[in-house]
Amino acid sequence: MNSIFTYDQLQSENEELRQQLEEAHDAINAIRTGKIDALIVQGENGQELYTLRSADRTYRVFIEKMSEGAVTLNPDGTILYSNNRFATMLSVSLEKVIGKHFSTFLPNSFKSNYESLLKDGWKQDLKMEISLLRSDNHLVPCLISCNRIELDEKIALSLILTDLTEQKEAEKQLLIKNQQLEQAELKSRVLNDQLAALIEERTRELYLSREQFKFLADQLPVLVWTAKPEGTIDYFNKRWYEYTGKAHGEISGWESVLHPDDIQLTHDRWQKSVLTGNPYEIEHRFKRASDQNYRWHLGYALPFKDENQKIIAWFGTGTDIEEQKQAIEKRDEFIGIASHELKTPLTTVKAYLEIIGKYRKEPLPSAIKEYVSKAQGALAKLQNLVNDLLDVSKIHAGQLLYDKIEFNLIDLVNNCIENFNHLYPQRKLVCSCEERLIVYGNQGRIEQVIMNLISNAVKYSGDSTDITIQAYRKNDKAVVSLIDSGIGLTEEQKNRIFERFYRVEDKKFLTSGLGMGLYISSEIIKSHGGRLVVSSNFGEGSKFSIELPLMEI
Ligand code: ADP
């Protein structure tokens, strides 16, 4: 550009160009609206004329309305015609499109492909995907379809461009979703595999622990069983089948081998445990198949709970206690006979001692008097012991019978207080008694009970502590309470002290006794329609209360 132009020259050139642009504009509009059907384009070989057949006008309008870009190229790739849509796809005005080389709107990376596309497009119809370069440098993915067309005797290349942006975006999203789906699938497959492995392992563990349990249970010499949480038995061990002679694996009908007298009690106890979740304990008889004899068993079952304290099974055992039962029976029989046999010689000795004590023919040396009195003391203790033993065997045999009358319990309590003062002059008994509490019973036996409670309160509390006796009415009951601040009892001890021969083994607090007093006392009170209750705190003291039905309310 070596030529130098004057201002006027430039001005007129500019004016000329402006006019050309206006003309071009008008021509484009005219073509689009179908007003003209011929166009002169400045080509390599000078001006070239392109005409449209009048029948094509309809198509031109149709093409303008299309959602695809439509472009016509001359053989050198210049855009002869473009619809508005193509310009919109490029984000430029239509004027900036027509007359431009098509490759202007292609990214550099595609330009070489474009050359071959053009070459092939002239020869045959073809379709391919390309990218257009938008004015803001964004790439617009398109499907381009090339068709060679003839415009009068000239040829042109018609391009239809479908914007694939949305489709590509949708495909991209689909791909992402697919990938996410695949990942999720993969994860769930891994999870599934882990779960399957876990289930397999747990099943194996469960199977093993069940088998181990069965193996262990089968080796035990006791009857073993398990039950579902709601109480249905679902397993018996080998020993059960050996003992009962039932067919191996038979679960139902266990009542048929239970002693008829024990069925109801067993049923009631079991239902109670199932309802409350408390341990099940019972003594009942099962028939042994080998000799058809009923033998005593100690039945015991515990609930097995999960981490939420929900019962998931019951584990039970039945231990043959027939021999122990017989031994206890023999012991009771022996105690009964021995105490009975001892009673007569003791009475004789007592009578002789009394005769010696009352001997007046010649004065007795004081040493002899002292020995006689000591022997009488020891004899009294021995007689008490023998009487207790006799009572125990009578209670056991259901033979503790006595006459009953109506009497004022307070008079009896006062007698006991007098006895206390005589027996334990060094101890203090604090009294709090009402005046009249009429009950129906055997005075001697009730006095025996109160004296036993007094003697226990003395035995199991320190020498310097007071003992309190209270006699009062509580609703329709007469209550006599003995309160001490002695050694007290633990929960377990409290639950067992009324058992026959039960004694607390306390090495620090050794006292004499055979564990019969509270058993006899509670049985006596029971046979009067009352009850003997204890409340106690270990190390703090105890309160034993007799409750008897009141005759005058
Ligand atoms: P014994 O006193 O002959 O052992 P009992 O049947 O009278 O038998 O009492 C049973 C057990 O109860 C006693 O061994 C003792 O451990 C406990 N006991 C009874 N009375 C009391 C009490 N007042 N304080 C603490 N323990 C007691």
Coordinates of C-alpha atoms in Angstrom, one line a residue, residues 17-552:
L17 CA -18.1 1.6 -0.4
R18 CA -21.1 2.8 1.8
Q19 CA -23.3 2.8 -1.3
Q20 CA -22.1 -0.7 -2.2
L21 CA -22.8 -1.9 1.3
E22 CA -26.3 -0.5 1.2
E23 CA -26.9 -2.1 -2.2
A24 CA -25.6 -5.4 -0.9
H25 CA -27.9 -5.1 2.1
D26 CA -30.9 -4.4 -0.1
A27 CA -30.0 -7.2 -2.4
I28 CA -29.8 -9.7 0.6
N29 CA -33.2 -8.6 1.8
A30 CA -34.6 -8.8 -1.6
I31 CA -33.3 -12.3 -2.0
R32 CA -34.5 -13.4 1.4
T33 CA -38.0 -12.0 0.9
G34 CA -38.1 -13.4 -2.6
K35 CA -38.3 -10.0 -4.4
I36 CA -35.4 -10.7 -6.7
D37 CA -34.2 -14.0 -8.2
A38 CA -30.8 -13.0 -9.5
L39 CA -27.5 -11.9 -7.9
I40 CA -24.2 -10.7 -9.4
V41 CA -21.2 -11.7 -7.4
Q42 CA -17.7 -10.4 -8.0
G43 CA -15.7 -13.7 -8.6
E44 CA -12.2 -14.5 -9.7
N45 CA -13.2 -14.2 -13.3
G46 CA -14.9 -10.9 -12.9
Q47 CA -18.7 -10.5 -12.1
E48 CA -20.7 -13.7 -12.0
L49 CA -24.5 -13.9 -12.2
Y50 CA -26.5 -16.2 -10.0
T51 CA -30.2 -16.6 -10.7
L52 CA -32.9 -18.4 -8.8
R53 CA -35.8 -20.0 -10.5
S54 CA -39.1 -18.4 -9.5
A55 CA -40.4 -21.8 -8.1
D56 CA -37.5 -21.6 -5.6
R57 CA -38.9 -18.5 -3.8
T58 CA -41.2 -20.5 -1.7
Y59 CA -38.2 -22.6 -0.6
R60 CA -36.2 -19.5 0.2
V61 CA -38.9 -18.3 2.6
F62 CA -39.1 -21.8 4.0
I63 CA -35.3 -21.9 4.5
E64 CA -35.4 -18.6 6.4
K65 CA -37.8 -20.1 8.9
M66 CA -35.7 -23.3 9.4
S67 CA -34.1 -24.0 12.7
E68 CA -31.0 -25.2 10.9
G69 CA -28.4 -22.9 9.3
A70 CA -28.6 -23.0 5.5
V71 CA -25.7 -21.8 3.5
T72 CA -24.8 -21.8 -0.3
L73 CA -21.2 -21.7 -1.4
N74 CA -19.8 -21.1 -4.8
P75 CA -17.0 -23.4 -5.9
D76 CA -14.3 -21.3 -4.2
G77 CA -16.1 -21.6 -0.9
T78 CA -17.6 -18.0 -0.8
I79 CA -20.9 -17.8 0.9
L80 CA -23.4 -16.8 -1.7
Y81 CA -26.4 -17.2 0.6
S82 CA -27.0 -17.7 4.3
N83 CA -30.2 -17.8 6.2
N84 CA -30.5 -15.8 9.4
R85 CA -30.2 -18.9 11.6
F86 CA -26.6 -19.5 10.4
A87 CA -25.7 -16.0 11.3
T88 CA -27.3 -16.4 14.7
M89 CA -25.3 -19.6 15.2
L90 CA -22.2 -17.6 14.7
S91 CA -23.5 -14.6 16.8
V92 CA -22.9 -12.2 14.0
S93 CA -25.2 -10.2 11.8
L94 CA -26.1 -11.6 8.4
E95 CA -24.2 -8.9 6.5
K96 CA -21.0 -10.1 8.0
V97 CA -21.6 -13.6 6.7
I98 CA -22.6 -13.3 3.0
G99 CA -19.7 -12.9 0.7
K100 CA -17.3 -14.3 3.3
H101 CA -15.3 -17.3 2.7
F102 CA -16.9 -20.2 4.7
S103 CA -13.6 -21.2 6.2
T104 CA -13.6 -17.8 8.0
F105 CA -16.1 -19.3 10.4
L106 CA -14.1 -22.5 11.1
P107 CA -11.5 -22.9 13.8
N108 CA -7.9 -23.3 12.6
S109 CA -7.8 -26.9 13.9
F110 CA -10.5 -27.9 11.4
K111 CA -9.4 -26.0 8.4
S112 CA -7.4 -28.9 6.8
N113 CA -10.5 -31.2 7.2
Y114 CA -12.5 -28.5 5.6
E115 CA -10.5 -28.6 2.5
S116 CA -11.2 -32.3 2.0
L117 CA -14.8 -31.8 3.0
L118 CA -15.2 -29.2 0.3
K119 CA -13.5 -31.3 -2.3
D120 CA -15.6 -34.4 -1.5
G121 CA -18.8 -32.3 -1.0
W122 CA -18.7 -31.2 -4.6
K123 CA -18.4 -34.8 -5.8
Q124 CA -21.1 -36.5 -3.6
D125 CA -23.6 -35.7 -0.9
L126 CA -22.1 -36.2 2.5
K127 CA -22.6 -35.5 6.2
M128 CA -20.2 -35.0 9.0
E129 CA -19.7 -33.2 12.3
I130 CA -17.8 -30.0 12.4
S131 CA -17.3 -27.1 14.8
L132 CA -18.1 -23.5 13.9
L133 CA -16.1 -20.7 15.4
R134 CA -18.5 -18.2 17.0
S135 CA -17.6 -14.5 17.2
D136 CA -16.9 -14.8 20.9
N137 CA -14.4 -17.6 20.0
H138 CA -16.7 -20.4 21.3
L139 CA -17.0 -23.5 19.3
V140 CA -20.4 -24.5 18.1
P141 CA -20.7 -28.2 17.3
C142 CA -22.7 -28.8 14.2
L143 CA -23.8 -31.6 11.9
I144 CA -23.1 -30.4 8.4
S145 CA -24.7 -32.0 5.3
C146 CA -23.3 -31.0 1.9
N147 CA -25.3 -31.2 -1.3
R148 CA -24.3 -30.1 -4.6
I149 CA -27.0 -28.1 -6.3
E150 CA -27.3 -26.5 -9.7
L151 CA -28.4 -22.9 -10.0
D152 CA -29.2 -22.5 -13.7
E153 CA -26.0 -23.5 -15.4
K154 CA -23.9 -22.7 -12.4
I155 CA -23.2 -25.1 -9.6
A156 CA -23.3 -24.3 -5.9
L157 CA -22.7 -26.3 -2.7
S158 CA -25.6 -26.2 -0.3
L159 CA -24.8 -26.7 3.3
I160 CA -27.3 -27.4 6.0
L161 CA -25.9 -27.0 9.6
T162 CA -27.7 -28.4 12.6
D163 CA -26.6 -26.9 15.9
L164 CA -25.6 -29.9 18.0
T165 CA -24.9 -27.8 21.2
E166 CA -28.0 -29.0 23.0
Q167 CA -27.7 -32.5 21.7
K168 CA -24.0 -32.5 22.7
E169 CA -24.8 -31.1 26.1
A170 CA -27.5 -33.7 26.5
E171 CA -25.1 -36.4 25.4
K172 CA -22.5 -35.0 27.8
Q173 CA -25.0 -35.1 30.6
L174 CA -26.1 -38.5 29.6
L175 CA -22.5 -39.6 29.7
I176 CA -22.0 -38.1 33.1
K177 CA -25.2 -39.7 34.3
N178 CA -24.1 -43.0 32.8
Q179 CA -20.7 -42.8 34.4
Q180 CA -22.4 -41.9 37.7
L181 CA -24.7 -44.8 37.2
E182 CA -21.8 -47.1 36.4
Q183 CA -20.0 -45.9 39.5
A184 CA -23.1 -46.4 41.7
E185 CA -23.6 -49.8 40.1
L186 CA -20.0 -50.7 40.8
K187 CA -20.3 -49.4 44.4
S188 CA -23.5 -51.3 45.0
R189 CA -21.9 -54.4 43.5
V190 CA -18.9 -54.1 45.8
L191 CA -21.3 -53.5 48.7
N192 CA -23.4 -56.5 47.6
D193 CA -20.3 -58.6 47.5
Q194 CA -19.2 -57.4 50.9
L195 CA -22.7 -58.1 52.3
A196 CA -22.8 -61.5 50.7
A197 CA -19.4 -62.3 52.2
L198 CA -20.6 -61.0 55.6
I199 CA -23.8 -63.0 55.5
E200 CA -21.8 -66.1 54.5
E201 CA -19.3 -65.5 57.3
R202 CA -22.1 -64.8 59.9
T203 CA -24.1 -67.8 58.7
R204 CA -21.0 -69.9 59.1
E205 CA -20.3 -68.4 62.6
L206 CA -23.9 -69.0 63.5
Y207 CA -23.8 -72.5 62.2
L208 CA -20.5 -73.1 64.0
S209 CA -21.7 -71.6 67.3
R210 CA -25.0 -73.5 67.1
E211 CA -23.1 -76.7 66.3
Q212 CA -20.6 -76.0 69.1
F213 CA -23.5 -75.4 71.5
K214 CA -25.1 -78.6 70.5
F215 CA -21.9 -80.5 70.7
L216 CA -21.3 -79.1 74.2
A217 CA -24.9 -79.7 75.3
D218 CA -24.8 -83.3 74.1
Q219 CA -21.8 -84.0 76.3
L220 CA -23.5 -82.7 79.4
P221 CA -25.0 -85.2 81.9
V222 CA -28.0 -82.9 82.5
L223 CA -31.1 -82.3 80.4
V224 CA -30.5 -79.2 78.2
W225 CA -33.1 -77.3 76.2
T226 CA -33.7 -74.0 74.5
A227 CA -36.9 -72.1 73.8
K228 CA -38.0 -69.3 71.6
P229 CA -38.6 -65.9 73.3
E230 CA -42.3 -66.5 73.6
G231 CA -41.7 -69.9 75.3
T232 CA -41.9 -72.6 72.7
I233 CA -39.2 -75.2 73.2
D234 CA -37.1 -75.7 70.1
Y235 CA -34.3 -77.9 71.1
F236 CA -33.4 -80.8 73.5
N237 CA -30.0 -82.3 73.9
K238 CA -29.0 -85.9 73.5
R239 CA -29.3 -86.7 77.2
W240 CA -33.0 -85.7 77.1
Y241 CA -33.8 -88.2 74.4
E242 CA -31.8 -90.9 76.2
Y243 CA -33.5 -90.1 79.5
T244 CA -37.1 -89.8 78.3
G245 CA -36.8 -92.5 75.5
K246 CA -38.5 -90.1 73.1
A247 CA -37.7 -90.2 69.4
H248 CA -34.6 -88.1 68.5
G249 CA -35.6 -84.7 67.3
E250 CA -39.1 -84.9 68.8
I251 CA -39.8 -81.6 70.4
S252 CA -43.5 -81.5 71.3
G253 CA -45.2 -83.5 74.0
W254 CA -42.6 -83.0 76.8
E255 CA -45.5 -82.8 79.3
S256 CA -46.1 -86.5 78.7
V257 CA -43.0 -87.4 80.6
L258 CA -43.6 -85.0 83.4
H259 CA -45.3 -86.2 86.6
P260 CA -49.1 -85.4 86.3
D261 CA -49.0 -83.6 89.7
D262 CA -46.2 -81.3 88.5
I263 CA -47.7 -80.3 85.1
Q264 CA -49.8 -77.3 86.3
L265 CA -47.0 -75.9 88.5
T266 CA -44.5 -76.3 85.7
H267 CA -46.8 -74.6 83.3
D268 CA -47.6 -71.7 85.6
R269 CA -43.9 -71.0 86.5
W270 CA -42.8 -71.2 82.9
Q271 CA -45.5 -68.8 81.8
K272 CA -44.6 -66.4 84.6
S273 CA -40.9 -66.4 83.6
V274 CA -41.8 -65.9 79.9
L275 CA -44.0 -63.0 80.7
T276 CA -41.7 -61.3 83.2
G277 CA -38.3 -62.3 81.7
N278 CA -37.2 -63.5 85.2
P279 CA -35.2 -66.7 85.6
Y280 CA -37.2 -69.9 85.7
E281 CA -36.6 -72.3 88.7
I282 CA -38.6 -75.3 89.7
E283 CA -38.4 -78.8 91.2
H284 CA -40.4 -81.4 89.3
R285 CA -40.3 -85.0 88.3
F286 CA -39.6 -86.5 84.9
K287 CA -40.2 -90.2 84.0
R288 CA -37.0 -92.2 83.2
A289 CA -37.5 -94.4 80.2
S290 CA -35.1 -97.1 81.4
D291 CA -37.1 -98.0 84.6
Q292 CA -40.3 -96.0 84.2
N293 CA -39.6 -94.2 87.5
Y294 CA -40.2 -90.5 88.1
R295 CA -37.1 -88.8 89.3
W296 CA -36.8 -85.3 90.8
H297 CA -35.1 -82.7 88.6
L298 CA -34.1 -79.1 89.3
G299 CA -35.3 -77.1 86.3
Y300 CA -33.5 -73.8 85.7
A301 CA -33.6 -71.5 82.7
L302 CA -32.2 -68.0 81.9
P303 CA -33.2 -65.6 79.2
F304 CA -30.5 -64.8 76.6
K305 CA -30.8 -61.1 75.7
D306 CA -29.4 -59.0 72.8
E307 CA -27.7 -55.6 73.2
N308 CA -31.1 -53.9 73.5
Q309 CA -32.1 -56.2 76.3
K310 CA -34.6 -58.0 74.1
I311 CA -34.9 -61.7 74.9
I312 CA -33.8 -63.8 71.9
A313 CA -33.8 -67.2 73.4
W314 CA -34.1 -69.2 76.6
F315 CA -31.5 -71.6 77.8
G316 CA -32.7 -74.2 80.3
T317 CA -31.3 -77.2 82.2
G318 CA -32.8 -80.1 84.2
T319 CA -30.6 -81.6 86.8
D320 CA -31.4 -84.9 88.4
I321 CA -31.6 -84.2 92.1
E322 CA -33.3 -87.5 93.0
E323 CA -30.4 -88.7 95.1
Q324 CA -30.1 -85.3 97.0
K325 CA -33.9 -85.4 97.6
Q326 CA -33.6 -88.9 99.0
A327 CA -30.7 -87.9 101.2
I328 CA -32.7 -84.9 102.5
E329 CA -35.6 -87.2 103.1
K330 CA -33.4 -89.6 105.0
R331 CA -31.9 -86.7 107.0
D332 CA -35.4 -85.4 107.9
E333 CA -36.4 -88.8 108.9
F334 CA -33.3 -89.2 111.0
I335 CA -33.8 -85.7 112.6
G336 CA -37.4 -86.7 113.4
I337 CA -36.5 -90.0 115.0
A338 CA -33.4 -88.7 116.8
S339 CA -35.2 -85.7 118.3
H340 CA -38.1 -87.9 119.3
E341 CA -35.8 -90.4 120.9
L342 CA -33.9 -87.6 122.7
K343 CA -37.0 -86.1 124.2
T344 CA -37.7 -88.9 126.6
P345 CA -34.2 -89.2 128.2
L346 CA -34.0 -85.4 128.4
T347 CA -37.3 -85.2 130.3
T348 CA -35.9 -87.9 132.6
V349 CA -32.7 -86.0 133.2
K350 CA -34.7 -82.8 133.8
A351 CA -36.8 -84.6 136.4
Y352 CA -33.8 -86.0 138.2
L353 CA -32.1 -82.6 138.3
E354 CA -35.3 -81.1 139.7
I355 CA -35.3 -83.8 142.4
I356 CA -31.7 -83.2 143.3
G357 CA -32.4 -79.4 143.4
K358 CA -35.2 -79.9 145.8
Y359 CA -33.4 -82.5 147.9
R360 CA -34.0 -81.4 151.6
K361 CA -33.1 -84.5 153.7
E362 CA -29.6 -83.2 154.3
P363 CA -28.0 -79.9 153.2
L364 CA -26.4 -80.1 149.8
P365 CA -22.9 -78.7 149.4
S366 CA -23.0 -75.3 147.6
A367 CA -20.8 -76.6 144.8
I368 CA -23.4 -79.4 144.1
K369 CA -26.1 -76.7 144.0
E370 CA -24.1 -74.7 141.5
Y371 CA -23.5 -77.8 139.3
V372 CA -27.2 -78.7 139.3
S373 CA -28.1 -75.1 138.3
K374 CA -25.6 -75.2 135.5
A375 CA -26.8 -78.6 134.3
Q376 CA -30.3 -77.3 134.3
G377 CA -29.3 -74.3 132.1
A378 CA -27.5 -76.5 129.6
L379 CA -30.4 -78.9 129.7
A380 CA -32.8 -76.1 128.9
K381 CA -30.7 -75.2 125.8
L382 CA -30.6 -78.8 124.7
Q383 CA -34.3 -79.1 125.1
N384 CA -34.9 -76.0 123.0
L385 CA -32.7 -77.5 120.3
V386 CA -34.5 -80.8 120.4
N387 CA -37.8 -79.0 120.4
D388 CA -36.7 -77.0 117.3
L389 CA -35.6 -80.2 115.6
L390 CA -38.9 -81.8 116.4
D391 CA -40.8 -78.7 115.1
V392 CA -38.8 -78.8 111.8
S393 CA -39.7 -82.4 111.2
K394 CA -43.3 -81.9 112.1
I395 CA -43.6 -78.9 109.8
H396 CA -42.0 -80.9 107.0
A397 CA -44.4 -83.8 107.6
G398 CA -47.3 -81.3 107.9
Q399 CA -48.0 -82.3 111.5
L400 CA -47.4 -79.0 113.3
L401 CA -50.9 -78.8 114.7
Y402 CA -52.1 -76.7 117.7
D403 CA -55.1 -75.3 119.4
K404 CA -56.0 -71.7 118.8
I405 CA -58.0 -69.1 120.9
E406 CA -58.7 -65.4 120.6
F407 CA -56.3 -63.4 122.9
N408 CA -54.8 -59.9 123.3
L409 CA -51.5 -59.9 121.5
I410 CA -50.3 -57.0 123.7
D411 CA -50.4 -59.3 126.8
L412 CA -48.2 -61.8 125.0
V413 CA -45.8 -59.0 124.0
N414 CA -45.6 -57.8 127.6
N415 CA -44.8 -61.4 128.7
C416 CA -42.0 -61.5 126.1
I417 CA -40.7 -58.1 127.4
E418 CA -40.5 -59.6 130.9
N419 CA -38.7 -62.7 129.6
F420 CA -36.3 -60.4 127.8
N421 CA -35.5 -58.4 131.0
H422 CA -35.0 -61.7 132.8
L423 CA -32.8 -63.3 130.1
Y424 CA -30.8 -60.2 129.0
P425 CA -30.6 -57.9 132.0
Q426 CA -27.7 -56.0 130.6
R427 CA -29.5 -55.1 127.3
K428 CA -32.2 -52.4 126.8
L429 CA -35.5 -53.1 125.0
V430 CA -37.4 -49.9 123.9
C431 CA -41.1 -50.5 123.7
S432 CA -43.9 -48.9 121.8
C433 CA -47.1 -50.8 122.1
E434 CA -50.8 -50.2 121.6
E435 CA -53.1 -51.6 124.3
R436 CA -55.2 -54.0 122.6
L437 CA -54.7 -56.1 119.5
I438 CA -57.0 -59.2 119.5
V439 CA -55.8 -62.0 117.3
Y440 CA -56.7 -65.7 116.9
G441 CA -54.0 -68.2 117.5
N442 CA -51.8 -70.4 119.6
Q443 CA -50.3 -68.2 122.3
G444 CA -47.4 -70.6 123.1
R445 CA -46.4 -70.7 119.4
I446 CA -46.6 -67.0 118.8
E447 CA -44.6 -66.4 122.0
Q448 CA -42.0 -68.8 120.6
V449 CA -41.9 -66.7 117.4
I450 CA -41.5 -63.3 119.3
M451 CA -38.9 -64.8 121.6
N452 CA -37.0 -66.2 118.6
L453 CA -37.0 -62.7 116.9
I454 CA -35.8 -61.1 120.3
S455 CA -33.0 -63.7 120.7
N456 CA -31.9 -63.1 117.0
A457 CA -31.9 -59.3 117.5
V458 CA -29.7 -59.8 120.6
K459 CA -27.4 -62.3 118.9
Y460 CA -26.9 -60.3 115.7
S461 CA -26.3 -56.8 117.2
G462 CA -23.6 -55.2 119.3
D463 CA -23.9 -55.5 123.1
S464 CA -24.2 -51.7 123.6
T465 CA -27.1 -51.2 121.1
D466 CA -30.8 -50.9 122.0
I467 CA -33.5 -53.1 120.6
T468 CA -36.9 -51.8 119.8
I469 CA -40.2 -53.7 120.0
Q470 CA -43.4 -52.2 118.5
A471 CA -46.9 -53.6 118.5
Y472 CA -49.5 -51.7 116.4
R473 CA -52.4 -52.1 114.1
K474 CA -52.0 -51.6 110.4
N475 CA -55.3 -51.7 108.5
D476 CA -56.8 -55.1 109.3
K477 CA -53.5 -56.5 110.7
A478 CA -51.8 -56.7 114.0
V479 CA -48.1 -56.1 113.6
V480 CA -45.2 -56.9 116.0
S481 CA -41.8 -55.6 114.9
L482 CA -38.4 -56.2 116.3
I483 CA -35.9 -53.6 115.3
D484 CA -32.1 -53.8 115.9
S485 CA -29.1 -51.8 114.7
G486 CA -27.0 -54.9 114.2
I487 CA -25.1 -56.5 111.3
G488 CA -28.0 -56.4 108.9
L489 CA -28.5 -58.6 105.8
T490 CA -27.6 -58.4 102.1
E491 CA -30.3 -58.8 99.5
E492 CA -29.3 -62.4 98.8
Q493 CA -29.3 -63.2 102.5
K494 CA -32.7 -61.6 102.9
N495 CA -34.1 -63.9 100.2
R496 CA -32.8 -67.0 101.9
I497 CA -33.1 -66.6 105.7
F498 CA -36.5 -68.3 105.9
E499 CA -35.1 -71.5 104.3
R500 CA -34.6 -74.5 106.5
F501 CA -31.1 -74.7 108.0
Y502 CA -29.9 -71.5 106.3
R503 CA -27.3 -69.6 108.2
V504 CA -25.2 -66.6 107.1
E505 CA -21.6 -67.7 107.1
D506 CA -20.0 -64.6 108.7
K507 CA -16.6 -65.4 110.1
K508 CA -16.4 -62.1 112.0
F509 CA -19.7 -62.7 113.7
L510 CA -19.7 -66.2 115.0
T511 CA -22.9 -67.2 116.9
S512 CA -24.4 -70.5 117.8
G513 CA -27.5 -71.8 116.0
L514 CA -28.7 -74.2 113.4
G515 CA -30.7 -72.0 111.1
M516 CA -34.0 -73.4 112.2
G517 CA -35.6 -70.5 114.2
L518 CA -36.7 -68.2 111.3
Y519 CA -37.9 -71.2 109.2
I520 CA -40.1 -72.4 112.1
S521 CA -41.2 -68.9 113.0
S522 CA -42.3 -68.1 109.4
E523 CA -44.1 -71.5 109.1
I524 CA -46.0 -70.8 112.4
I525 CA -47.1 -67.4 111.3
K526 CA -48.1 -68.7 107.9
S527 CA -50.3 -71.3 109.6
H528 CA -52.0 -68.4 111.4
G529 CA -52.9 -66.8 108.1
G530 CA -50.2 -64.1 108.5
R531 CA -46.7 -63.5 107.3
L532 CA -43.2 -62.8 108.7
V533 CA -41.4 -60.1 106.7
V534 CA -37.9 -58.6 106.9
S535 CA -36.5 -55.3 105.9
S536 CA -32.8 -54.8 106.4
N537 CA -29.7 -52.9 105.2
F538 CA -26.4 -54.6 105.4
G539 CA -24.3 -53.2 108.2
E540 CA -27.1 -51.0 109.5
G541 CA -29.6 -53.3 111.1
S542 CA -32.8 -55.2 110.5
K543 CA -36.5 -55.1 111.2
F544 CA -38.5 -58.3 111.4
S545 CA -42.3 -58.0 111.5
I546 CA -45.0 -60.5 112.3
E547 CA -48.3 -59.7 110.6
L548 CA -51.4 -61.4 111.9
P549 CA -55.1 -61.0 111.0
L550 CA -56.9 -58.7 113.5
M551 CA -60.1 -60.1 115.1
E552 CA -61.4 -56.7 116.2

